[in-house]
């Protein structure tokens, strides 16, 4: 699968059925040669100029299934409770 094919898919949280958006970027671990996380940009309000909210970072371990047109994720699955892979603590004010 190509990155462009992955980015065309909607991302849905299975916990509440909410559509989170589409994948805007990937976080890649170059040393291990694998995708660490999917990054969903904030929703645009006015032709892409204004955004609402913050980007959503989804760990690869939170992905439940990659289907033909949707990526199902479980945001309640806390894989890294201390957020060490992102270099921040869960209660940090300087997150992203």
N, CA, C and O atoms as a DFTB+ gen file, in Angstrom:
384 C
 N C O
     1  1       0.843      -1.176       0.000
     2  2       0.000       0.000       0.000
     3  2       0.891       1.242       0.000
     4  3       1.885       1.304       0.722
     5  1       0.531       2.204      -0.798
     6  2       1.270       3.462      -0.872
     7  2       0.736       4.445       0.164
     8  3      -0.410       4.339       0.600
     9  1       1.575       5.400       0.552
    10  2       1.162       6.420       1.518
    11  2      -0.022       7.209       0.989
    12  3      -0.917       7.560       1.758
    13  1      -0.048       7.494      -0.307
    14  2      -1.161       8.254      -0.890
    15  2      -2.477       7.487      -0.780
    16  3      -3.532       8.101      -0.619
    17  1      -2.433       6.159      -0.864
    18  2      -3.645       5.351      -0.694
    19  2      -4.118       5.396       0.752
    20  3      -5.318       5.452       1.018
    21  1      -3.185       5.371       1.671
    22  2      -3.519       5.445       3.089
    23  2      -4.121       6.808       3.430
    24  3      -5.072       6.894       4.208
    25  1      -3.565       7.869       2.847
    26  2      -4.037       9.223       3.130
    27  2      -5.425       9.494       2.564
    28  3      -6.081      10.442       2.997
    29  1      -5.890       8.698       1.618
    30  2      -7.214       8.900       1.030
    31  2      -8.323       8.289       1.885
    32  3      -9.502       8.519       1.617
    33  1      -7.966       7.526       2.895
    34  2      -8.962       6.833       3.715
    35  2      -9.441       7.700       4.881
    36  3      -8.669       8.460       5.465
    37  1     -10.741       7.571       5.209
    38  2     -11.285       8.219       6.397
    39  2     -10.807       7.458       7.626
    40  3     -10.605       6.245       7.570
    41  1     -10.627       8.168       8.733
    42  2     -10.231       7.549       9.994
    43  2     -11.403       7.666      10.955
    44  3     -11.911       8.762      11.193
    45  1     -11.838       6.525      11.513
    46  2     -13.004       6.477      12.392
    47  2     -12.616       5.825      13.712
    48  3     -11.950       4.790      13.733
    49  1     -13.042       6.448      14.823
    50  2     -12.805       5.897      16.163
    51  2     -13.912       4.895      16.473
    52  3     -15.089       5.255      16.461
    53  1     -13.552       3.643      16.751
    54  2     -14.568       2.618      16.996
    55  2     -15.285       2.812      18.329
    56  3     -16.374       2.273      18.528
    57  1     -14.688       3.574      19.242
    58  2     -15.303       3.775      20.553
    59  2     -16.624       4.534      20.449
    60  3     -17.576       4.221      21.163
    61  1     -16.687       5.532      19.561
    62  2     -17.915       6.323      19.440
    63  2     -18.413       6.470      18.003
    64  3     -19.422       7.133      17.765
    65  1     -17.717       5.859      17.043
    66  2     -18.129       5.928      15.648
    67  2     -17.868       7.266      14.983
    68  3     -18.340       7.513      13.873
    69  1     -17.118       8.131      15.655
    70  2     -16.865       9.480      15.147
    71  2     -15.791       9.460      14.066
    72  3     -14.747       8.824      14.217
    73  1     -16.071      10.177      12.959
    74  2     -15.064      10.341      11.911
    75  2     -14.079      11.399      12.380
    76  3     -14.464      12.530      12.679
    77  1     -12.805      11.025      12.443
    78  2     -11.770      11.925      12.937
    79  2     -11.175      12.781      11.830
    80  3     -10.608      13.839      12.104
    81  1     -11.294      12.340      10.594
    82  2     -10.737      13.065       9.459
    83  2      -9.979      12.120       8.551
    84  3     -10.198      10.909       8.570
    85  1      -9.087      12.683       7.757
    86  2      -8.235      11.877       6.892
    87  2      -6.779      12.081       7.310
    88  3      -6.436      13.085       7.933
    89  1      -5.950      11.139       6.967
    90  2      -4.546      11.171       7.373
    91  2      -3.814      12.268       6.606
    92  3      -3.842      12.314       5.376
    93  1      -3.168      13.139       7.350
    94  2      -2.419      14.223       6.736
    95  2      -0.938      13.940       6.661
    96  3      -0.243      14.433       5.772
    97  1      -0.451      13.132       7.609
    98  2       0.987      12.873       7.658
    99  2       1.234      11.563       8.389
   100  3       0.344      11.026       9.049
   101  1       2.440      11.065       8.264
   102  2       2.861       9.844       8.941
   103  2       4.117      10.134       9.736
   104  3       4.991      10.873       9.282
   105  1       4.209       9.550      10.927
   106  2       5.450       9.620      11.699
   107  2       6.176       8.298      11.476
   108  3       5.658       7.230      11.802
   109  1       7.368       8.381      10.923
   110  2       8.105       7.181      10.536
   111  2       9.361       7.028      11.383
   112  3      10.117       7.981      11.574
   113  1       9.573       5.817      11.887
   114  2      10.798       5.483      12.607
   115  2      11.798       4.994      11.566
   116  3      11.700       3.863      11.089
   117  1      12.742       5.830      11.220
   118  2      13.692       5.514      10.156
   119  2      14.614       4.368      10.548
   120  3      14.979       3.552       9.701
   121  1      14.993       4.295      11.820
   122  2      15.897       3.234      12.268
   123  2      15.256       1.859      12.131
   124  3      15.913       0.902      11.721
   125  1      13.966       1.758      12.476
   126  2      13.275       0.473      12.399
   127  2      12.551       0.281      11.071
   128  3      12.106      -0.825      10.761
   129  1      12.431       1.349      10.285
   130  2      11.774       1.253       8.988
   131  2      10.296       0.959       9.076
   132  3       9.771       0.147       8.315
   133  1       9.614       1.627      10.016
   134  2       8.184       1.384      10.174
   135  2       7.438       2.662      10.543
   136  3       8.031       3.630      11.020
   137  1       6.136       2.646      10.314
   138  2       5.292       3.784      10.668
   139  2       5.014       3.731      12.165
   140  3       4.566       2.706      12.677
   141  1       5.277       4.834      12.871
   142  2       5.001       4.918      14.306
   143  2       3.605       5.448      14.582
   144  3       2.931       4.988      15.504
   145  1       3.168       6.424      13.778
   146  2       1.890       7.063      14.069
   147  2       1.285       7.685      12.816
   148  3       1.983       8.024      11.860
   149  1      -0.034       7.822      12.857
   150  2      -0.781       8.559      11.839
   151  2      -1.094       9.928      12.418
   152  3      -1.415      10.045      13.601
   153  1      -1.006      10.951      11.605
   154  2      -1.294      12.300      12.084
   155  2      -2.457      12.856      11.280
   156  3      -2.402      12.944      10.054
   157  1      -3.516      13.232      12.000
   158  2      -4.701      13.804      11.374
   159  2      -4.704      15.294      11.667
   160  3      -4.732      15.697      12.830
   161  1      -4.674      16.119      10.623
   162  2      -4.648      17.571      10.847
   163  2      -5.989      18.068      11.371
   164  3      -7.007      17.397      11.205
   165  1      -5.996      19.246      12.007
   166  2      -7.266      19.815      12.467
   167  2      -8.166      20.121      11.274
   168  3      -7.688      20.387      10.171
   169  1      -9.462      20.080      11.511
   170  2     -10.429      20.355      10.445
   171  2     -10.349      21.816      10.020
   172  3     -10.208      22.708      10.857
   173  1     -10.440      22.052       8.724
   174  2     -10.423      23.422       8.200
   175  2     -11.820      24.019       8.278
   176  3     -12.814      23.319       8.081
   177  1     -11.890      25.295       8.563
   178  2     -13.180      25.971       8.645
   179  2     -13.493      26.778       7.391
   180  3     -14.638      26.810       6.939
   181  1     -12.477      27.429       6.830
   182  2     -12.733      28.346       5.732
   183  2     -11.687      28.146       4.646
   184  3     -10.632      28.780       4.675
   185  1     -11.969      27.275       3.696
   186  2     -11.085      27.023       2.562
   187  2      -9.650      26.710       2.982
   188  3      -8.703      27.072       2.285
   189  1      -9.492      26.038       4.119
   190  2      -8.175      25.627       4.575
   191  2      -7.371      26.694       5.292
   192  3      -6.231      26.439       5.680
   193  1      -7.936      27.899       5.483
   194  2      -7.186      28.974       6.126
   195  2      -7.277      28.941       7.640
   196  3      -6.295      29.232       8.322
   197  1      -8.419      28.597       8.169
   198  2      -8.591      28.552       9.624
   199  2      -8.809      27.099      10.019
   200  3      -9.503      26.357       9.325
   201  1      -8.223      26.705      11.118
   202  2      -8.415      25.337      11.569
   203  2      -9.051      25.330      12.948
   204  3      -8.849      26.235      13.757
   205  1      -9.826      24.280      13.189
   206  2     -10.498      24.121      14.474
   207  2      -9.847      22.967      15.224
   208  3      -9.795      21.851      14.707
   209  1      -9.356      23.211      16.413
   210  2      -8.781      22.148      17.221
   211  2      -7.314      21.907      16.953
   212  3      -6.621      22.736      16.363
   213  1      -6.859      20.749      17.402
   214  2      -5.455      20.375      17.287
   215  2      -5.340      19.112      16.452
   216  3      -6.321      18.400      16.238
   217  1      -4.134      18.846      15.987
   218  2      -3.938      17.614      15.233
   219  2      -4.072      16.415      16.164
   220  3      -3.813      16.510      17.363
   221  1      -4.478      15.294      15.596
   222  2      -4.641      14.059      16.356
   223  2      -3.507      13.120      15.957
   224  3      -3.308      12.848      14.773
   225  1      -2.773      12.630      16.941
   226  2      -1.684      11.686      16.696
   227  2      -2.154      10.313      17.165
   228  3      -2.478      10.119      18.337
   229  1      -2.185       9.372      16.238
   230  2      -2.672       8.026      16.533
   231  2      -1.512       7.047      16.403
   232  3      -0.943       6.880      15.324
   233  1      -1.172       6.407      17.507
   234  2      -0.106       5.413      17.510
   235  2      -0.491       4.240      16.612
   236  3      -1.665       3.883      16.509
   237  1       0.503       3.652      15.968
   238  2       0.245       2.512      15.090
   239  2      -0.454       1.384      15.859
   240  3      -1.262       0.656      15.282
   241  1      -0.157       1.233      17.135
   242  2      -0.774       0.179      17.946
   243  2      -2.256       0.439      18.209
   244  3      -2.973      -0.480      18.606
   245  1      -2.732       1.667      17.999
   246  2      -4.144       1.985      18.198
   247  2      -4.992       1.696      16.961
   248  3      -6.215       1.828      17.002
   249  1      -4.355       1.306      15.874
   250  2      -5.091       0.970      14.657
   251  2      -5.687      -0.421      14.813
   252  3      -4.982      -1.385      15.109
   253  1      -6.994      -0.508      14.609
   254  2      -7.693      -1.781      14.728
   255  2      -7.722      -2.503      13.387
   256  3      -7.457      -3.703      13.315
   257  1      -8.048      -1.763      12.316
   258  2      -8.151      -2.375      10.988
   259  2      -8.007      -1.309       9.916
   260  3      -8.507      -0.193      10.056
   261  1      -7.322      -1.669       8.852
   262  2      -7.239      -0.817       7.669
   263  2      -8.070      -1.492       6.589
   264  3      -7.700      -2.540       6.060
   265  1      -9.208      -0.865       6.272
   266  2     -10.103      -1.419       5.263
   267  2      -9.870      -0.788       3.906
   268  3      -8.904      -0.051       3.708
   269  1     -10.767      -1.083       2.966
   270  2     -10.606      -0.574       1.606
   271  2     -10.819       0.930       1.511
   272  3     -10.228       1.584       0.652
   273  1     -11.666       1.492       2.392
   274  2     -11.900       2.939       2.330
   275  2     -11.909       3.619       3.694
   276  3     -12.211       4.808       3.789
   277  1     -11.581       2.878       4.748
   278  2     -11.605       3.457       6.094
   279  2     -10.527       2.816       6.967
   280  3     -10.177       1.649       6.792
   281  1     -10.007       3.607       7.915
   282  2      -9.071       3.104       8.920
   283  2      -9.797       3.173      10.257
   284  3     -10.196       4.253      10.692
   285  1      -9.970       2.037      10.906
   286  2     -10.630       1.991      12.211
   287  2      -9.571       2.051      13.298
   288  3      -8.592       1.305      13.273
   289  1      -9.783       2.958      14.262
   290  2      -8.835       3.121      15.361
   291  2      -9.575       3.074      16.685
   292  3     -10.783       3.304      16.742
   293  1      -8.851       2.777      17.740
   294  2      -9.406       2.782      19.094
   295  2      -8.586       3.755      19.922
   296  3      -7.506       3.421      20.407
   297  1      -9.116       4.972      20.080
   298  2      -8.382       5.997      20.821
   299  2      -8.393       5.753      22.322
   300  3      -7.646       6.400      23.057
   301  1      -9.233       4.822      22.794
   302  2      -9.242       4.519      24.223
   303  2      -8.104       3.574      24.594
   304  3      -7.799       3.403      25.774
   305  1      -7.477       2.963      23.599
   306  2      -6.347       2.060      23.848
   307  2      -5.091       2.891      24.073
   308  3      -4.493       3.394      23.122
   309  1      -4.698       3.031      25.333
   310  2      -3.503       3.811      25.668
   311  2      -2.296       2.888      25.630
   312  3      -2.016       2.152      26.577
   313  1      -1.608       2.947      24.537
   314  2      -0.478       2.055      24.352
   315  2       0.733       2.538      25.119
   316  3       1.472       1.748      25.706
   317  1       0.927       3.836      25.109
   318  2       2.085       4.451      25.759
   319  2       1.548       5.503      26.723
   320  3       1.532       6.692      26.404
   321  1       1.118       5.076      27.876
   322  2       0.481       5.972      28.823
   323  2       1.316       7.155      29.247
   324  3       0.768       8.179      29.656
   325  1       2.627       7.043      29.160
   326  2       3.483       8.167      29.552
   327  2       3.873       9.025      28.350
   328  3       4.585      10.018      28.500
   329  1       3.410       8.646      27.162
   330  2       3.688       9.390      25.925
   331  2       5.189       9.558      25.684
   332  3       5.622      10.560      25.115
   333  1       5.970       8.584      26.113
   334  2       7.421       8.700      25.967
   335  2       7.855       8.718      24.511
   336  3       8.890       9.301      24.186
   337  1       7.087       8.092      23.628
   338  2       7.490       8.078      22.222
   339  2       7.357       9.449      21.574
   340  3       7.907       9.678      20.497
   341  1       6.635      10.365      22.215
   342  2       6.476      11.711      21.666
   343  2       7.277      12.744      22.444
   344  3       7.232      13.930      22.115
   345  1       8.001      12.322      23.460
   346  2       8.860      13.233      24.202
   347  2       8.121      14.194      25.106
   348  3       8.669      15.235      25.470
   349  1       6.882      13.873      25.481
   350  2       6.104      14.743      26.370
   351  2       5.417      13.894      27.425
   352  3       5.284      12.681      27.267
   353  1       4.990      14.527      28.484
   354  2       4.206      13.816      29.483
   355  2       2.732      14.029      29.166
   356  3       2.394      14.978      28.458
   357  1       1.847      13.177      29.666
   358  2       0.431      13.327      29.345
   359  2      -0.178      14.624      29.875
   360  3      -1.239      15.037      29.406
   361  1       0.462      15.262      30.826
   362  2      -0.106      16.474      31.411
   363  2       0.719      17.711      31.085
   364  3       0.602      18.736      31.756
   365  1       1.543      17.612      30.066
   366  2       2.403      18.727      29.681
   367  2       1.615      19.794      28.933
   368  3       0.758      19.473      28.110
   369  1       1.900      21.055      29.213
   370  2       1.253      22.154      28.504
   371  2       1.957      22.475      27.199
   372  3       1.402      23.185      26.362
   373  1       3.150      21.976      27.010
   374  2       3.895      22.292      25.798
   375  2       3.819      21.166      24.773
   376  3       4.741      20.977      23.979
   377  1       2.726      20.425      24.793
   378  2       2.537      19.356      23.829
   379  2       2.180      19.938      22.473
   380  3       1.173      20.628      22.317
   381  1       3.006      19.654      21.522
   382  2       2.831      20.085      20.130
   383  2       2.482      21.538      20.114
   384  3       2.289      22.114      19.043
